[in-house]
């Protein structure tokens, strides 16, 4: 709506996790580096946790984008209430097994063989389970068993679990201790600090700004954004988007604190 007015090539604060917009804060950078290291080692589980909106999904998308397509096959699943059969069928589907060949029974056997055939063709296989805090204990145990599939030299499947802080709590339960012992990489993403929040906002604006320097955000406006968002990128996006609308509505060129307060009011009203 305000895109043209501010001369943006596209919306700077869209909330879809688009790797093009990735801002490598210290934490995002550290997490990405660890994940790459984990993939190189190709053993054990990798786990990323963090509050809603901290950038976990974007991080995984960015990781995938940086992988060599010829080398990696990835299966990306959003966990919900699925059974072990469904889990295995979904993995097979994601890594390219035609629907007509999906197994009705003997799932583990079929998965094992299919993974082996991929590995023999020189592929690495990565399974990402997003929103993994929703997985039942039973399913987490099945996933641990999946991670047991291996040839003499190596694992057949690398597994990355991504989830909200409840996932961490779950993994600390005694019944999952075997899985916990397998975790090679664990990283907890936190919200951005004040300085990174400022850099984050500027980073997104710079990516779409066609007229350098436009629009400006006053320091008091920025402080209000940080105070409300507490550094959570999704909330920052939401507030900035609405604040820009408020600035545009008065045909302003600089986002001021009032615009941010308007934005916050709007968000709070909608979330009632
Ligand atoms: N490091 C980052 N760089 C750019 N945008 C980010 C970053 N982290 C989060 N975002 C943005 O915040 C929003 C929420 O991120 P998302 O990955 O969906 O969070 P989560 O999966 O942790 O709930 C998305 O719009 C995403 O683009
Ligand atoms: Mg997510």
CSV table of N, CA, C and O and ligand atoms in Angstrom, one decimal, residues 17 51-58 76 78 130-131 162-164 234, ligand 2:
chain,number,residue,atom,x,y,z
A,17,UNK,N,8.8,-16.2,5.8
A,17,UNK,CA,10.3,-16.4,6.1
A,17,UNK,C,11.1,-16.5,4.7
A,17,UNK,O,11.3,-17.6,4.2
A,51,UNK,N,11.6,-19.0,20.9
A,51,UNK,CA,10.3,-18.5,21.0
A,51,UNK,C,9.7,-18.3,19.6
A,51,UNK,O,10.4,-18.1,18.6
A,52,UNK,N,8.4,-18.3,19.5
A,52,UNK,CA,7.7,-18.0,18.2
A,52,UNK,C,8.2,-16.7,17.6
A,52,UNK,O,8.3,-15.7,18.3
A,53,UNK,N,8.5,-16.7,16.4
A,53,UNK,CA,8.8,-15.5,15.7
A,53,UNK,C,10.3,-15.1,15.7
A,53,UNK,O,10.7,-14.0,15.3
A,54,UNK,N,11.1,-16.0,16.3
A,54,UNK,CA,12.6,-15.6,16.5
A,54,UNK,C,13.4,-15.9,15.2
A,54,UNK,O,14.5,-15.5,15.1
A,55,UNK,N,12.8,-16.6,14.3
A,55,UNK,CA,13.5,-16.8,13.0
A,55,UNK,C,14.0,-18.2,12.8
A,55,UNK,O,14.9,-18.5,11.9
A,56,UNK,N,13.4,-19.2,13.4
A,56,UNK,CA,13.8,-20.6,13.3
A,56,UNK,C,13.5,-21.1,11.9
A,56,UNK,O,14.4,-21.7,11.2
A,57,UNK,N,12.3,-20.9,11.4
A,57,UNK,CA,12.0,-21.4,10.1
A,57,UNK,C,12.8,-20.7,9.0
A,57,UNK,O,13.3,-21.3,8.1
A,58,UNK,N,13.0,-19.4,9.1
A,58,UNK,CA,13.8,-18.7,8.2
A,58,UNK,C,15.2,-19.2,8.2
A,58,UNK,O,15.8,-19.4,7.1
A,76,UNK,N,11.1,-31.9,4.5
A,76,UNK,CA,10.7,-30.9,5.5
A,76,UNK,C,9.3,-31.2,5.9
A,76,UNK,O,8.3,-31.1,5.2
A,78,UNK,N,6.1,-30.5,8.7
A,78,UNK,CA,5.5,-29.7,9.8
A,78,UNK,C,4.8,-30.7,10.7
A,78,UNK,O,3.9,-31.4,10.3
A,130,UNK,N,9.7,-29.3,11.6
A,130,UNK,CA,9.5,-28.0,12.2
A,130,UNK,C,8.3,-28.1,13.1
A,130,UNK,O,7.5,-29.0,13.0
A,131,UNK,N,8.2,-27.2,14.1
A,131,UNK,CA,7.2,-27.2,15.1
A,131,UNK,C,7.2,-28.5,15.9
A,131,UNK,O,6.2,-29.1,16.2
A,162,UNK,N,13.2,-28.7,15.0
A,162,UNK,CA,13.0,-27.3,15.2
A,162,UNK,C,11.8,-27.0,16.0
A,162,UNK,O,10.7,-27.6,15.7
A,163,UNK,N,11.9,-26.3,17.1
A,163,UNK,CA,10.6,-26.1,17.9
A,163,UNK,C,10.7,-25.0,18.9
A,163,UNK,O,11.7,-24.4,19.2
A,164,UNK,N,9.5,-24.7,19.5
A,164,UNK,CA,9.4,-23.7,20.5
A,164,UNK,C,10.0,-24.3,21.8
A,164,UNK,O,10.3,-25.5,21.9
A,234,UNK,N,9.4,-11.4,14.3
A,234,UNK,CA,8.1,-11.3,13.7
A,234,UNK,C,7.3,-10.1,14.2
A,234,UNK,O,6.5,-9.5,13.5
B,2,LIG,MG1,8.5,-21.4,12.4
